[in-house]
Short mmCIF file of C-alpha atoms in Angstrom, two decimals:
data_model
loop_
_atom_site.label_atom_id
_atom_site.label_comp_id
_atom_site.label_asym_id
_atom_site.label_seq_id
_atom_site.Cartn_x
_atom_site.Cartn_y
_atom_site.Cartn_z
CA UNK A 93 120.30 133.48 94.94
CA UNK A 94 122.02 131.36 97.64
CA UNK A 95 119.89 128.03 97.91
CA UNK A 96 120.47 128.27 101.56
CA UNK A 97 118.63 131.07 102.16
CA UNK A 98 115.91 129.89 99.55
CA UNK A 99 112.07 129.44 101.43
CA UNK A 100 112.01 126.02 99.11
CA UNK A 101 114.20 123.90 96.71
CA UNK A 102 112.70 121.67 94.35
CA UNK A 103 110.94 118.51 95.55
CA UNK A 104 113.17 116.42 93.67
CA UNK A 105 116.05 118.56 94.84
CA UNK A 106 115.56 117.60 98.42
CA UNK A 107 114.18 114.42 97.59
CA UNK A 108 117.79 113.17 96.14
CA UNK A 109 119.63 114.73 99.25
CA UNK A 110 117.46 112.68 101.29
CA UNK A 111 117.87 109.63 98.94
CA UNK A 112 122.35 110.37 99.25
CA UNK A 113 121.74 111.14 102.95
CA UNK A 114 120.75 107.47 103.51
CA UNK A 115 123.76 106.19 101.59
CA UNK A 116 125.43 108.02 104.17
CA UNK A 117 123.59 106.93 107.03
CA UNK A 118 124.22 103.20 105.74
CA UNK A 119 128.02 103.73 105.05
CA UNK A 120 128.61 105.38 108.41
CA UNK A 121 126.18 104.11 110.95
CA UNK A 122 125.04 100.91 109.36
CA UNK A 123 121.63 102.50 110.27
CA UNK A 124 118.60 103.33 108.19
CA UNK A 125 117.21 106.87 108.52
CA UNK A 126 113.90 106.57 111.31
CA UNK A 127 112.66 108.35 113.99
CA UNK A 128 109.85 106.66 115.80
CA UNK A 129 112.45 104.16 117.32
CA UNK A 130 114.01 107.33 119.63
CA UNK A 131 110.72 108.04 120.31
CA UNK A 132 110.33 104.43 122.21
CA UNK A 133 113.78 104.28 123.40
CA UNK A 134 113.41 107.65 125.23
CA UNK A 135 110.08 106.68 126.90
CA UNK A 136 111.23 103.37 127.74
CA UNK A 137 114.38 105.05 129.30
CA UNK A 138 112.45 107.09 131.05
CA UNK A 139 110.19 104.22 132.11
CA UNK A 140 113.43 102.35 133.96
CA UNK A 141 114.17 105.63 135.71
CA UNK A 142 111.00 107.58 137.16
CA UNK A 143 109.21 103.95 137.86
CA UNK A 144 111.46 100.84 138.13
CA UNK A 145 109.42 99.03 139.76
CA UNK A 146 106.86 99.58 136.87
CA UNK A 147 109.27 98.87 134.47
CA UNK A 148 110.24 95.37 136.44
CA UNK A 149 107.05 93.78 136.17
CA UNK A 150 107.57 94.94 131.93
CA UNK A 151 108.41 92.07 129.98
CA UNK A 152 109.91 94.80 127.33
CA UNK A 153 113.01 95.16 128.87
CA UNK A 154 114.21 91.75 128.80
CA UNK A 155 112.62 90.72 125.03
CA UNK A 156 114.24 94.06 123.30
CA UNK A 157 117.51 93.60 125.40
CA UNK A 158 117.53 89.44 123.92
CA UNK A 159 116.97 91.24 120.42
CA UNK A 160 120.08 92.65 120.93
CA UNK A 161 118.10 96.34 120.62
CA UNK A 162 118.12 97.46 124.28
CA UNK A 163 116.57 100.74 124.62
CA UNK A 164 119.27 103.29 124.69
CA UNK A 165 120.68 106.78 124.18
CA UNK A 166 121.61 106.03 120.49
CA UNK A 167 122.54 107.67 117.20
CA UNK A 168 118.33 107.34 116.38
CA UNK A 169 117.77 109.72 119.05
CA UNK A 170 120.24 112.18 117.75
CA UNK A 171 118.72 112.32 114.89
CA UNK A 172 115.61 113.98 115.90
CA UNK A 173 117.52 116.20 118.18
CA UNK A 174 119.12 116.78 114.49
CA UNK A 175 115.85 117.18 112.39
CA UNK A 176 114.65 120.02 114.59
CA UNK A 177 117.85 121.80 114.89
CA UNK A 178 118.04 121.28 111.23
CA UNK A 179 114.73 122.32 110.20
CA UNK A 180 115.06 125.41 112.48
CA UNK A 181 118.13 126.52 111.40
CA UNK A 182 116.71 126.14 107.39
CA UNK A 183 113.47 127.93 108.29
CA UNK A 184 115.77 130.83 110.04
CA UNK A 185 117.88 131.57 107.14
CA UNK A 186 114.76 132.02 104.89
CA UNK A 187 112.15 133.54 107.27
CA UNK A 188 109.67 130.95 106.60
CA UNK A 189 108.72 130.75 109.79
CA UNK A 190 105.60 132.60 110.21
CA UNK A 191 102.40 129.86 110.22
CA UNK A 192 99.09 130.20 111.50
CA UNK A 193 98.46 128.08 115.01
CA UNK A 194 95.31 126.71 113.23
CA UNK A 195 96.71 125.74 109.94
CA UNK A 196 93.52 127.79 106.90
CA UNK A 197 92.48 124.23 106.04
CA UNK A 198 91.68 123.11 109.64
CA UNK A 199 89.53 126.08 110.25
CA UNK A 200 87.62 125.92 107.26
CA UNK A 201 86.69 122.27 108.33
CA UNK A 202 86.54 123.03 112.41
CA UNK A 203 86.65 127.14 113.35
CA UNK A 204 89.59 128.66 114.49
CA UNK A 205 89.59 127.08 117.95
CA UNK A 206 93.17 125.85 119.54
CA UNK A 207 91.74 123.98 121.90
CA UNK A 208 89.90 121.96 119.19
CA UNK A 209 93.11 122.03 117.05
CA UNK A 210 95.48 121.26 119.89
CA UNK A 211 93.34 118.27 121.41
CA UNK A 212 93.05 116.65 118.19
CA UNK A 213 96.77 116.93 117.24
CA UNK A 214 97.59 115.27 120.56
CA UNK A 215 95.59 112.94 120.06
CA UNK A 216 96.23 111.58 116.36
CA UNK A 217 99.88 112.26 117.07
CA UNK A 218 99.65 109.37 119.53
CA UNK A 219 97.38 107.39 117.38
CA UNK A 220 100.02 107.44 114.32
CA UNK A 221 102.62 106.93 116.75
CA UNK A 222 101.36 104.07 118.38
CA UNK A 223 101.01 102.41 114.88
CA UNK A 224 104.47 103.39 113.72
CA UNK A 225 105.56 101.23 117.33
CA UNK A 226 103.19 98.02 116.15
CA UNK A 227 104.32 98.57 112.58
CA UNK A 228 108.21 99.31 113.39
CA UNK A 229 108.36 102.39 111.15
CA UNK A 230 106.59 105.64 110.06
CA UNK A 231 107.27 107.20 106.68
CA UNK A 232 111.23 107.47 107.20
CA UNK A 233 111.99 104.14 108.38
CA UNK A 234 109.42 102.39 106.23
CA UNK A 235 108.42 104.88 103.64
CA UNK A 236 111.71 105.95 102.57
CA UNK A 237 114.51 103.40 104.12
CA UNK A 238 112.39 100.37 104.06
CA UNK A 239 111.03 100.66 100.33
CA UNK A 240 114.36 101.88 99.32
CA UNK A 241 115.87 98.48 100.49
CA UNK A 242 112.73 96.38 98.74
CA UNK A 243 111.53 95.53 102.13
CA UNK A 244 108.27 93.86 101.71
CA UNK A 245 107.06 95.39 105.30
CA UNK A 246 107.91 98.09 104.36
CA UNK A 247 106.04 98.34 100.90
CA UNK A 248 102.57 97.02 102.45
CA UNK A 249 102.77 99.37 105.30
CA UNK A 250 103.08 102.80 103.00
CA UNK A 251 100.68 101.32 100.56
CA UNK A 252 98.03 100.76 103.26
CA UNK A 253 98.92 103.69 105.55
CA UNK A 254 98.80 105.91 102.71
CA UNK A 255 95.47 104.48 101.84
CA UNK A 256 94.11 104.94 104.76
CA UNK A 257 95.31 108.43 105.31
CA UNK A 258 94.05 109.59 102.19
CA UNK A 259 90.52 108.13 102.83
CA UNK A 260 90.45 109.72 106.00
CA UNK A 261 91.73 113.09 104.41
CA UNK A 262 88.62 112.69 101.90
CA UNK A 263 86.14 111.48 105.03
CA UNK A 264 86.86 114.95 107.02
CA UNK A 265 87.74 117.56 104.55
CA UNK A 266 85.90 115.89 101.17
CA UNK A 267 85.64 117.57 97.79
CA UNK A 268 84.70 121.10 99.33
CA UNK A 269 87.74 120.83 101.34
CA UNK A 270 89.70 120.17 98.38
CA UNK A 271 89.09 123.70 97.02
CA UNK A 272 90.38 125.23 100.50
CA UNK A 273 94.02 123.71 100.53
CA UNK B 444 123.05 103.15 128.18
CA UNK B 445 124.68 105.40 125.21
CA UNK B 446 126.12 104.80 121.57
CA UNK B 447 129.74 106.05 121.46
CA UNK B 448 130.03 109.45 120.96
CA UNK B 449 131.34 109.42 117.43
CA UNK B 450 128.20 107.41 116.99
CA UNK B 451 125.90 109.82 118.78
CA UNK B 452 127.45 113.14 116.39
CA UNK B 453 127.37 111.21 113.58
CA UNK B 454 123.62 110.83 114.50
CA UNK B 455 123.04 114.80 114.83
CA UNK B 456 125.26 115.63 111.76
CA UNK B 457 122.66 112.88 109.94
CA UNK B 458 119.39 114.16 111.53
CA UNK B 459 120.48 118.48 111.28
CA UNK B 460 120.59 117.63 107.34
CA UNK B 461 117.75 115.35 107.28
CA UNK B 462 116.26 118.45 109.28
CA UNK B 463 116.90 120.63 106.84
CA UNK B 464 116.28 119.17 103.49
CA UNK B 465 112.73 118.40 104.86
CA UNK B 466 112.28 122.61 105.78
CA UNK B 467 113.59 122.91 102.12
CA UNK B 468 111.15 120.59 100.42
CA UNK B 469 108.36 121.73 102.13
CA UNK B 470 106.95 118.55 103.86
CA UNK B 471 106.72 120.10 107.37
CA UNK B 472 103.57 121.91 107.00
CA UNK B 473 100.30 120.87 107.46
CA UNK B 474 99.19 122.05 104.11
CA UNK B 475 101.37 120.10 101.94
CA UNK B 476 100.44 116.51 103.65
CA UNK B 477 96.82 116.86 104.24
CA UNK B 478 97.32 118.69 100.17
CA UNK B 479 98.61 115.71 99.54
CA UNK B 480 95.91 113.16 100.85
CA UNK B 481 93.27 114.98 98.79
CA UNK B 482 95.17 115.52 95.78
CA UNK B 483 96.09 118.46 95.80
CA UNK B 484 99.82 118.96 95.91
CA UNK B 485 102.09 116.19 95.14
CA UNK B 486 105.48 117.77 96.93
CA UNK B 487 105.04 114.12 99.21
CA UNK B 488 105.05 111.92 96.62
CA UNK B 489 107.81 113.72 94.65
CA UNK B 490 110.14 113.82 97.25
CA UNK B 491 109.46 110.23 98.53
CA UNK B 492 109.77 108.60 95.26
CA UNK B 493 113.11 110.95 94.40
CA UNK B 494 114.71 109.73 97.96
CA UNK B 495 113.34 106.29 96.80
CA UNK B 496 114.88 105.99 93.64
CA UNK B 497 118.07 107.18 94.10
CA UNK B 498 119.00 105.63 97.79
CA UNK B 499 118.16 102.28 96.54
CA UNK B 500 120.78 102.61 93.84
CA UNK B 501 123.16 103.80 96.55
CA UNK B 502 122.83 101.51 99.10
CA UNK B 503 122.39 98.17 97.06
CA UNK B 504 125.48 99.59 95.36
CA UNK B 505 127.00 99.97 98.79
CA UNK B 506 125.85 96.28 99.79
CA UNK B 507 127.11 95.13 96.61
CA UNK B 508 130.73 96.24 97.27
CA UNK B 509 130.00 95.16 100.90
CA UNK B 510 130.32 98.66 102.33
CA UNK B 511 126.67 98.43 104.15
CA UNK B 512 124.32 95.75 105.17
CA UNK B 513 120.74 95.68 104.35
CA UNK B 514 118.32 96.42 107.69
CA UNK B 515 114.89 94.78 107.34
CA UNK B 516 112.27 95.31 109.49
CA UNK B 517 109.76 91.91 109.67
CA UNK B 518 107.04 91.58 107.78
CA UNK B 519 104.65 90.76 110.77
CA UNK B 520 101.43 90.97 108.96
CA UNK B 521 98.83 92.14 112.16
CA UNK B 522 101.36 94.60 113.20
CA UNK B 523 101.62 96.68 110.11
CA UNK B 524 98.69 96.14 108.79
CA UNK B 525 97.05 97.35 112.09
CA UNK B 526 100.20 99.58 112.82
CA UNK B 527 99.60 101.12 109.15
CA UNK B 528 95.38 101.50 109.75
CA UNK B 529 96.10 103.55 112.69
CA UNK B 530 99.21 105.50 111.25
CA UNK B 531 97.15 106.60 108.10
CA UNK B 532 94.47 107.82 110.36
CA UNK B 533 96.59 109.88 112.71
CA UNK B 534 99.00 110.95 110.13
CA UNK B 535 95.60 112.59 108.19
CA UNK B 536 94.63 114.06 111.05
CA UNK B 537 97.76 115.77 112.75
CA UNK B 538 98.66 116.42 109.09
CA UNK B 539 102.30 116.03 109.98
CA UNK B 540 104.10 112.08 110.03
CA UNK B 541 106.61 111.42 112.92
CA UNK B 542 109.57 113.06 110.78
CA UNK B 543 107.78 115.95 109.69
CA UNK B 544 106.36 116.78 113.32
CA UNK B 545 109.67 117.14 114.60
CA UNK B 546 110.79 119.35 111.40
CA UNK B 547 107.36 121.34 111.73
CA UNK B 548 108.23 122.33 115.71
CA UNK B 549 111.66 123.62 114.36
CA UNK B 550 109.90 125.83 112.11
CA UNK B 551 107.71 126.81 115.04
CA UNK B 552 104.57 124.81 114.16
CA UNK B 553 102.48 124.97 117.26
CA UNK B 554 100.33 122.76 116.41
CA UNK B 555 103.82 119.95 115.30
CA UNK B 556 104.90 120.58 118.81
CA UNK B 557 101.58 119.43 120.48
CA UNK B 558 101.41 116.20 117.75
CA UNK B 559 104.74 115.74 119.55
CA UNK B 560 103.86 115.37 122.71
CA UNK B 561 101.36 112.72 121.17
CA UNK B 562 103.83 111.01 119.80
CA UNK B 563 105.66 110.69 123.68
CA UNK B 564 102.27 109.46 124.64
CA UNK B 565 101.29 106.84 121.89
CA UNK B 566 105.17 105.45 122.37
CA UNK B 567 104.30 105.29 126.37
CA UNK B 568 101.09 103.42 125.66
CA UNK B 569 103.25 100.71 123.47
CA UNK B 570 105.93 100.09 125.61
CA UNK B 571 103.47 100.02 128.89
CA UNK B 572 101.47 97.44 127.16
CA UNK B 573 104.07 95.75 125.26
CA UNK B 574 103.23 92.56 127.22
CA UNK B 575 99.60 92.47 125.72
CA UNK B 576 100.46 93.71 122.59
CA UNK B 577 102.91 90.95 121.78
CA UNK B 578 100.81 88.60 120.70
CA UNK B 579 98.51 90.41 118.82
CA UNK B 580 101.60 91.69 116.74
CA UNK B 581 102.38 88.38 116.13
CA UNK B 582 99.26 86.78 115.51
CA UNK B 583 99.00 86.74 111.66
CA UNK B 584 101.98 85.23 111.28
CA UNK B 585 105.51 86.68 110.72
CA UNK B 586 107.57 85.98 107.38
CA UNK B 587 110.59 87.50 108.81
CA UNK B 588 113.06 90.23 107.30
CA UNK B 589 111.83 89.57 103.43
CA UNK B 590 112.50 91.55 100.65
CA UNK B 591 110.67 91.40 97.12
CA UNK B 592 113.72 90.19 95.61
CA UNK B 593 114.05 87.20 98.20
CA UNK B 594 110.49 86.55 98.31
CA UNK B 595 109.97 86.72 93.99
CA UNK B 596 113.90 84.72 93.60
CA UNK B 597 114.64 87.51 91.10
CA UNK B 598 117.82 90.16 91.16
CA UNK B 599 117.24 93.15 93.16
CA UNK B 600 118.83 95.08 90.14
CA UNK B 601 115.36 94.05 88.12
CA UNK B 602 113.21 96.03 90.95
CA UNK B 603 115.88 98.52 91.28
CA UNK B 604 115.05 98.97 87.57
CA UNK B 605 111.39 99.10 87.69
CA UNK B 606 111.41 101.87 90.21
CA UNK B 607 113.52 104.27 87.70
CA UNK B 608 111.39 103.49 85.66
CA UNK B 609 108.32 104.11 87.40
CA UNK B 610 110.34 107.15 88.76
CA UNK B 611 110.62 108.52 85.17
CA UNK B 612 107.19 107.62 83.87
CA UNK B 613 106.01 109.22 87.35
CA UNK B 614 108.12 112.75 86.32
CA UNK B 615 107.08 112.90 82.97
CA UNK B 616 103.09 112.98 84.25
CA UNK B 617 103.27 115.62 86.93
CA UNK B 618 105.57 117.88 85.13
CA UNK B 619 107.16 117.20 81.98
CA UNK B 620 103.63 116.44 80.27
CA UNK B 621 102.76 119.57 82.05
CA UNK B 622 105.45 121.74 80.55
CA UNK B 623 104.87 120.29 76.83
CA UNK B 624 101.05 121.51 77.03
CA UNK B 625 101.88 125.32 77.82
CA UNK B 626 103.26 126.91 74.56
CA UNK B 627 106.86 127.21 74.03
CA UNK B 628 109.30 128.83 71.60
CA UNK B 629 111.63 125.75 71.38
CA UNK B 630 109.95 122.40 69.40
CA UNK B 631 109.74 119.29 71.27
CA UNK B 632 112.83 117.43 70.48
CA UNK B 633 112.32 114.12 67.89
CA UNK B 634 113.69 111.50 68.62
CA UNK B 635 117.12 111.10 67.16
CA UNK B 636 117.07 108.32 64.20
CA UNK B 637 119.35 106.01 65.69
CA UNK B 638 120.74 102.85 63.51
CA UNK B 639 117.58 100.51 62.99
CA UNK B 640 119.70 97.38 64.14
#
């Protein structure tokens, strides 16, 4: 069967690619894999142009631009443009692309409302991005680029996010839940 | 303003394959990460530790030759331990992490795409209160960009070790063990007698 057109490879499979992929980012970009930096950059940008004067009175401008990491249209903003072009061009060649609004899980724990669903995504999707920002990384850029350069920032932030996500897992969907995945 | 635009393809070309090797393993659905948090499925861990393993060979190999340079973000302790507290609790609830969001709305996750617009909204709330935030970040104290070689004075190349090894010992519980308890036609192989010294 051609593995493109495969619904899933081996964890390990795509694990590895992912592990050669950041050799590649490293020997071509000099750039670790992440993604919550774009996410900054692009509101920042858009900070400096739909409210200068906001952004004047913003002492983040001038501290990230004396880091030497002004915010900026940059290859880490390409690559989630990349990741959802890639992800939808994998799930299109296989089909997998048919999943409930309210994942089964969720709606065992909450009912099968959206706007229940939908507020809380927005919600902890800021939360974990907000702590990605204070933390400088989320699962790529720590997880996975940090650990795999021995960072030790990188080690204690998986360790205790991890932690704490799977305490929180157990805290809403507990052993019952368990059953229901 | 921009990178170059070799620089900016070079990005794409990097993020379509990250893209799609996260499709492929399965991490952009809900399921598998929340599966993962309670034990469930361990397609998270698998992956991780894989891409783990084998790009810290790579790129310390790179370094070595002096192909790449190492990139290490600082250890300031309030902001990722706080950063972390509030990342594990948002990851378990959205059931996606920042990667996998933006892989789940290219499968056509509803549900990813609204995390998403989280995500533009927890970033806004940073770089608005940046100012404030500053401090706190900074407030436990900062050891700079330290690895555990630097900060234990020992080789990378030990640590580099450990993790295959922990890689390997990790494989053989979730799935060779797993494979040697369901019946098969073909023995277990002995270990060959090698020479004693």
């Amino acid at each position: 069967m051609n593995p493109l057109t495969m619904k899933s490879w081996s964890p390990y499979v795509a694990g590895a690619g992912i592990g050669i992929l950041s050799w590649f980012a490293f020997a071509t970009a000099d750039r670790p894999i992440g993604v919550t930096t774009a996410f900054e950059h692009a509101v920042a940008l858009t900070e400096k142009t739909v409210a200068p004067q906001m952004a004047e009175t913003n002492n983040y401008f001038a501290k990230k631009e004396a880091e030497g990491k002004p915010a900026k249209i940059d290859w880490e903003v390409m690559l989630v443009v990349g990741v959802f072009l890639g992800a939808l061009i994998s799930s299109s060649l296989s089909g997998d692309r048919s999943s409930p609004t309210v994942p089964g899980l969720w709606r065992w724990r909450f009912g099968d409302s959206r706007v229940k669903r939908f507020s809380l995504a927005f919600l902890s999707g800021g939360l974990m991005m907000f702590g990605a920002r204070l933390a400088q990384g989320c699962t790529s850029g720590h997880g996975i680029s940090g650990t795999l350069q021995l960072a030790l920032s990188s080690w204690m932030f998986i360790i205790v996010a991890f932690a704490v996500a799977t305490g929180t897992a157990w805290a809403i969907y507990g052993k019952q839940g368990a059953e229901h995945v | 303003m921009f990178d170059s635009p070799e620089k900016l393809a070079l990005g794409l070309v990097t993020g379509i394959v990250f893209g799609f090797l996260l499709q492929k393993g399965r991490v952009a659905k809900f399921e598998v990460i929340v599966g993962q948090f309670l034990f469930k499925d361990w397609t998270v861990v698998k992956m991780m530790g894989t891409a783990v393993v084998v790009g810290a060979v790579g790129v310390y190999a790179l370094v070595w030759v002096e192909m790449a340079s190492l990139h290490v973000r600082p250890l300031l302790f309030a902001g990722v331990l706080i950063g972390a507290v509030c990342f594990g609790i948002g990851m378990a609830t959205l059931g996606y992490c920042p990667g996998t969001s933006v892989a789940g709305c290219g499968e056509g996750r509803r549900d990813a795409m609204i995390g998403v617009l989280g995500m533009f909204g927890g970033a806004a709330l940073f770089v608005v209160l940046f100012s404030r935030l500053e401090p706190v970040i900074k407030s436990l104290g900062d050891w700079g960009q330290v690895t555990l070689p630097d900060v234990t004075h020992t080789s990378p190349w030990l640590w580099i070790a450990l993790l295959i090894a922990g890689g390997g010992a990790g494989y053989y519980f979730f799935d060779r063990s797993r494979h040697l308890k369901t019946p098969s036609p073909i023995p277990p192989r002995k270990s060959s007698p090698r020479s004693a010294h």
